[in-house]
Coordinates of N, CA and C in Angstrom, one line a residue:
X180 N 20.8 -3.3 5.1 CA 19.4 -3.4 5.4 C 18.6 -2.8 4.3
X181 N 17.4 -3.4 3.7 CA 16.6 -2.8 2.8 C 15.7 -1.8 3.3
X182 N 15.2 -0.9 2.6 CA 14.5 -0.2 2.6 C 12.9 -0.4 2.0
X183 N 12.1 -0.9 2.9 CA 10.8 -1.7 2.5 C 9.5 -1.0 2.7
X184 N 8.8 -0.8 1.8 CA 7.2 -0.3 2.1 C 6.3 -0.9 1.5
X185 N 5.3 -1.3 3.1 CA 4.0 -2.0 2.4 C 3.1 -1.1 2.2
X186 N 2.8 -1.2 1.3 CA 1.6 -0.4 0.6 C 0.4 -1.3 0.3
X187 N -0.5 -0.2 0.9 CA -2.5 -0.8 -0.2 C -3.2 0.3 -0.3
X188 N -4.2 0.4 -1.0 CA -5.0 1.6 -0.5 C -6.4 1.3 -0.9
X189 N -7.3 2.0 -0.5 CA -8.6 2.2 -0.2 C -9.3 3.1 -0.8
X190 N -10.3 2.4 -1.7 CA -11.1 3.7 -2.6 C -12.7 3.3 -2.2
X191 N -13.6 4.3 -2.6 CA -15.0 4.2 -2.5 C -15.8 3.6 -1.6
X192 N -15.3 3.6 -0.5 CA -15.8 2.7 0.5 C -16.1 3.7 1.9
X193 N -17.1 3.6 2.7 CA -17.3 4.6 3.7 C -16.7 4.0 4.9
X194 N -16.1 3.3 5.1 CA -15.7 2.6 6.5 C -14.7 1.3 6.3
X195 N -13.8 1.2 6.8 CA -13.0 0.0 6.7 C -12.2 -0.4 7.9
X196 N -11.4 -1.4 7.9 CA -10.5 -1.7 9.5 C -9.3 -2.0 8.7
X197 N -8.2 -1.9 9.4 CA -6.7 -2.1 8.9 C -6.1 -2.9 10.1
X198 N -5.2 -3.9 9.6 CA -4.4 -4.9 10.8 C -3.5 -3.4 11.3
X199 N -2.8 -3.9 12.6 CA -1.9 -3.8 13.0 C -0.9 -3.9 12.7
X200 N 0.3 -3.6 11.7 CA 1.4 -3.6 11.7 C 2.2 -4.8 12.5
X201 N 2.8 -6.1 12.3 CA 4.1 -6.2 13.2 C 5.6 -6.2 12.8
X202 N 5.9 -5.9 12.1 CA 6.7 -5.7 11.9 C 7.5 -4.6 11.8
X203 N 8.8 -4.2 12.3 CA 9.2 -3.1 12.3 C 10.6 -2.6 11.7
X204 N 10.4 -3.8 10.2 CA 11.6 -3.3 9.5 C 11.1 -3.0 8.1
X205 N 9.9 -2.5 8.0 CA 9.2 -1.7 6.7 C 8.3 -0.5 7.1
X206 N 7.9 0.3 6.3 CA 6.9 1.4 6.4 C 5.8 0.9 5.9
X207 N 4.5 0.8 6.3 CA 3.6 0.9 5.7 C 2.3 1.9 5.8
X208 N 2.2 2.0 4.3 CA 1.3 3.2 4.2 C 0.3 3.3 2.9
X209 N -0.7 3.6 3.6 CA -2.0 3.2 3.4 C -2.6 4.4 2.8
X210 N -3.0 4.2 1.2 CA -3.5 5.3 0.4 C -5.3 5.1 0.2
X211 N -5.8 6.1 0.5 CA -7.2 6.7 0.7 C -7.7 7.9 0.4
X212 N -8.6 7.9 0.1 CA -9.5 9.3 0.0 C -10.3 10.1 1.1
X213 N -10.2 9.1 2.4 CA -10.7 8.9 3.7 C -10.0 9.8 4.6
X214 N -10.4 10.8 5.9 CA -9.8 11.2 6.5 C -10.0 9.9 7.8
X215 N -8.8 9.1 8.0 CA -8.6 8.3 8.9 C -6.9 7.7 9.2
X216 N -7.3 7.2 10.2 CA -5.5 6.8 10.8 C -6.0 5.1 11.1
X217 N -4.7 4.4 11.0 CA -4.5 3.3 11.8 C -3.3 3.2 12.4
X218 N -3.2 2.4 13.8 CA -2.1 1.8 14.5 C -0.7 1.5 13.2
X219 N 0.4 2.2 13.5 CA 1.1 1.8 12.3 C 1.3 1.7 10.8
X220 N 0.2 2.8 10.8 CA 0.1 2.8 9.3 C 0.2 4.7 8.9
X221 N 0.7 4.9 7.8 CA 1.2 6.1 7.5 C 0.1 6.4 6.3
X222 N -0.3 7.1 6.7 CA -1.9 7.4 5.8 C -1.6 8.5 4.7
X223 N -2.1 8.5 3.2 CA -1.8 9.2 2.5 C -3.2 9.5 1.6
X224 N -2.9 10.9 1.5 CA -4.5 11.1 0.7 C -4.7 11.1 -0.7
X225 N -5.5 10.2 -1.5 CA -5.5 9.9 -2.6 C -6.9 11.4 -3.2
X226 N -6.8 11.7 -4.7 CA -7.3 12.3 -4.7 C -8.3 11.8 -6.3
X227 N -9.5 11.8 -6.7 CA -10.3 11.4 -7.9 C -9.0 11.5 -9.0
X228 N -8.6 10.3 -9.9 CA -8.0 10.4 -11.1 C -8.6 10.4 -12.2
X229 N -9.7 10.0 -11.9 CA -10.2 9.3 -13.5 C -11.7 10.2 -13.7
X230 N -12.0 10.7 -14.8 CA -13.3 11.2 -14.9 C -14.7 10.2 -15.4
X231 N -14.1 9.0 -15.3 CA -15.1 8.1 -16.0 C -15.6 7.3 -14.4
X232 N -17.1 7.6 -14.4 CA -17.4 7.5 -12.8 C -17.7 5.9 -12.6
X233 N -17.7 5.1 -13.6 CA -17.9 3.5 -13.9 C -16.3 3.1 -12.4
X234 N -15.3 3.2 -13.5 CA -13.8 2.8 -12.7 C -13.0 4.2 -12.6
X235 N -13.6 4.9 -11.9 CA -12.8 6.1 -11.4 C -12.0 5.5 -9.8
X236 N -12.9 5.3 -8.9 CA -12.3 4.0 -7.9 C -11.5 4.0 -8.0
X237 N -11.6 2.4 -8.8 CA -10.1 1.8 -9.1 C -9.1 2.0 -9.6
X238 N -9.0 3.0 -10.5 CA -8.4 3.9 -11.4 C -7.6 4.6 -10.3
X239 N -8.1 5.5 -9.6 CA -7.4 6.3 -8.2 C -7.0 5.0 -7.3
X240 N -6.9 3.9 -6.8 CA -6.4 3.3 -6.0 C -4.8 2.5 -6.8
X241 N -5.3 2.4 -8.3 CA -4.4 2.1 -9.0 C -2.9 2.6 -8.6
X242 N -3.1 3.8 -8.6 CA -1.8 5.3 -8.7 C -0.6 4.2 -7.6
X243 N -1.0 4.4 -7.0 CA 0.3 3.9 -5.6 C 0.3 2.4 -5.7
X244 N -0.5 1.3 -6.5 CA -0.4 0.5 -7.1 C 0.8 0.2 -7.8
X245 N 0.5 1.1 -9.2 CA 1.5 0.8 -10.4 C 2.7 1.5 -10.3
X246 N 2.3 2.7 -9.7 CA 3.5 3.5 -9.7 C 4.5 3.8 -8.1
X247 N 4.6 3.1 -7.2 CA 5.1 3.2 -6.0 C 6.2 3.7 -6.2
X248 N 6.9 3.5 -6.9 CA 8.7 4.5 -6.5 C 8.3 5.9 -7.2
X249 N 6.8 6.5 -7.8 CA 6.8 7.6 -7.8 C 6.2 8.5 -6.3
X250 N 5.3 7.6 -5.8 CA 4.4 8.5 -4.5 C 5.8 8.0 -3.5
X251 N 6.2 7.0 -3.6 CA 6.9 6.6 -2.2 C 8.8 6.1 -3.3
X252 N 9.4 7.4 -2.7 CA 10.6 7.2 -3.9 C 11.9 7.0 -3.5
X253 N 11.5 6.7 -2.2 CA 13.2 6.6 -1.5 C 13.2 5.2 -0.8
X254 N 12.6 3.7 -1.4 CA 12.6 3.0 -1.2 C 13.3 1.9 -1.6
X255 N 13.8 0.6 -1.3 CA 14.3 -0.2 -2.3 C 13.4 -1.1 -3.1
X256 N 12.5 -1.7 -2.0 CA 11.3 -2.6 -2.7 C 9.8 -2.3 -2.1
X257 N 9.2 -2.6 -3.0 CA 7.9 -2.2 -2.6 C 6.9 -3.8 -2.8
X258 N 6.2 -3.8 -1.5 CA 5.2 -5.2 -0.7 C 3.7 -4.4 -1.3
X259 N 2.7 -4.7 -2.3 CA 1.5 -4.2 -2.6 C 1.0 -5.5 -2.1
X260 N -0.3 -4.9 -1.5 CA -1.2 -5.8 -0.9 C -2.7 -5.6 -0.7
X261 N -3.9 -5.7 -1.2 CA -4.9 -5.2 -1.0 C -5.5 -5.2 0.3
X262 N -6.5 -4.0 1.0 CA -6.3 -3.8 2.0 C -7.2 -4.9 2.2
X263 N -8.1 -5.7 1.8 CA -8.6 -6.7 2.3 C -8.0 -8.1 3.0
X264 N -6.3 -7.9 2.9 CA -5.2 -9.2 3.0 C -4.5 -8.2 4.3
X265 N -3.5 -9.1 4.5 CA -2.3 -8.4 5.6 C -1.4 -9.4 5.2
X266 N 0.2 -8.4 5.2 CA 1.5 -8.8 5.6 C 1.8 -9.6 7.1
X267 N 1.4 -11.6 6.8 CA 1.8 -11.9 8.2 C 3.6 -12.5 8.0
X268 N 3.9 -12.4 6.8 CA 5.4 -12.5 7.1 C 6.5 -11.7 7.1
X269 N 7.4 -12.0 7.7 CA 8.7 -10.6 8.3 C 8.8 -10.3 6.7
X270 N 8.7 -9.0 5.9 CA 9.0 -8.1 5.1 C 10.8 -8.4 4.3
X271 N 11.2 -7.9 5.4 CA 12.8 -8.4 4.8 C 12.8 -10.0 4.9
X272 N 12.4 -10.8 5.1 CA 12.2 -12.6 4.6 C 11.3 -12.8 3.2
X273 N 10.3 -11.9 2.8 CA 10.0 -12.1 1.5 C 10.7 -11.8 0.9
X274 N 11.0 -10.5 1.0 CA 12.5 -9.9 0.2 C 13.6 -11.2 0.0
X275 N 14.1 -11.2 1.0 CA 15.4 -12.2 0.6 C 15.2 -13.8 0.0
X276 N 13.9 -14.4 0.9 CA 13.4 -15.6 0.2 C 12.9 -15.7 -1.3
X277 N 12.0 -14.8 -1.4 CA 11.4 -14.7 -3.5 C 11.9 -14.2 -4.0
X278 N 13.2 -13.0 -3.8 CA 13.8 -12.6 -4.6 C 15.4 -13.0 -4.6
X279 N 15.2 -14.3 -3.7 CA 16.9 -14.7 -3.7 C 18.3 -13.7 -3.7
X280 N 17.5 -12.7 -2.8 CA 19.0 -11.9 -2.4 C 19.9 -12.7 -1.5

């Protein structure tokens, strides 16, 4: 069995909603600067990266973006998704269907 995390995360924004999780053969966790929780979602606190206040934002949402096997490192594959979308298909079926395992 793979070791799967959906990841998105959330910058500059004062309020947002997150789906529900169905699936329960990945982790997903959801990076923010926001003190907030969702149903099934493993919340991680992002913190200002960038000094340039234009794309500072996106710049800090970037991090768990580009770099996922550094914030989240004991995984096999990593699902990025912006939090404005949701994962409606089983996790381990993308895995094995697009990447022809």
């Amino acid at each position: 069995m793979n070791k799967i995390a959906v990841v998105t995360s959330v910058v500059g924004v004062s309020s947002f909603d997150m789906y529900t999780p169905k699936h329960s053969n990945a982790d997903y966790f959801l990076f923010t600067e926001l003190n907030c929780s969702f149903p099934g979602w493993n919340v991680k606190k992002l913190y200002p990266y960038s000094i340039d206040s234009k794309y500072q934002n996106r710049r800090t949402a970037k991090i768990p973006k580009i770099l996922p096997h550094q914030v989240l490192p004991d995984y096999d594959y990593y699902i990025w998704h912006d939090h404005t979308n949701y994962v409606s298909m089983n996790p381990e079926e993308i895995i094995s269907s697009y990447l022809q395992i």
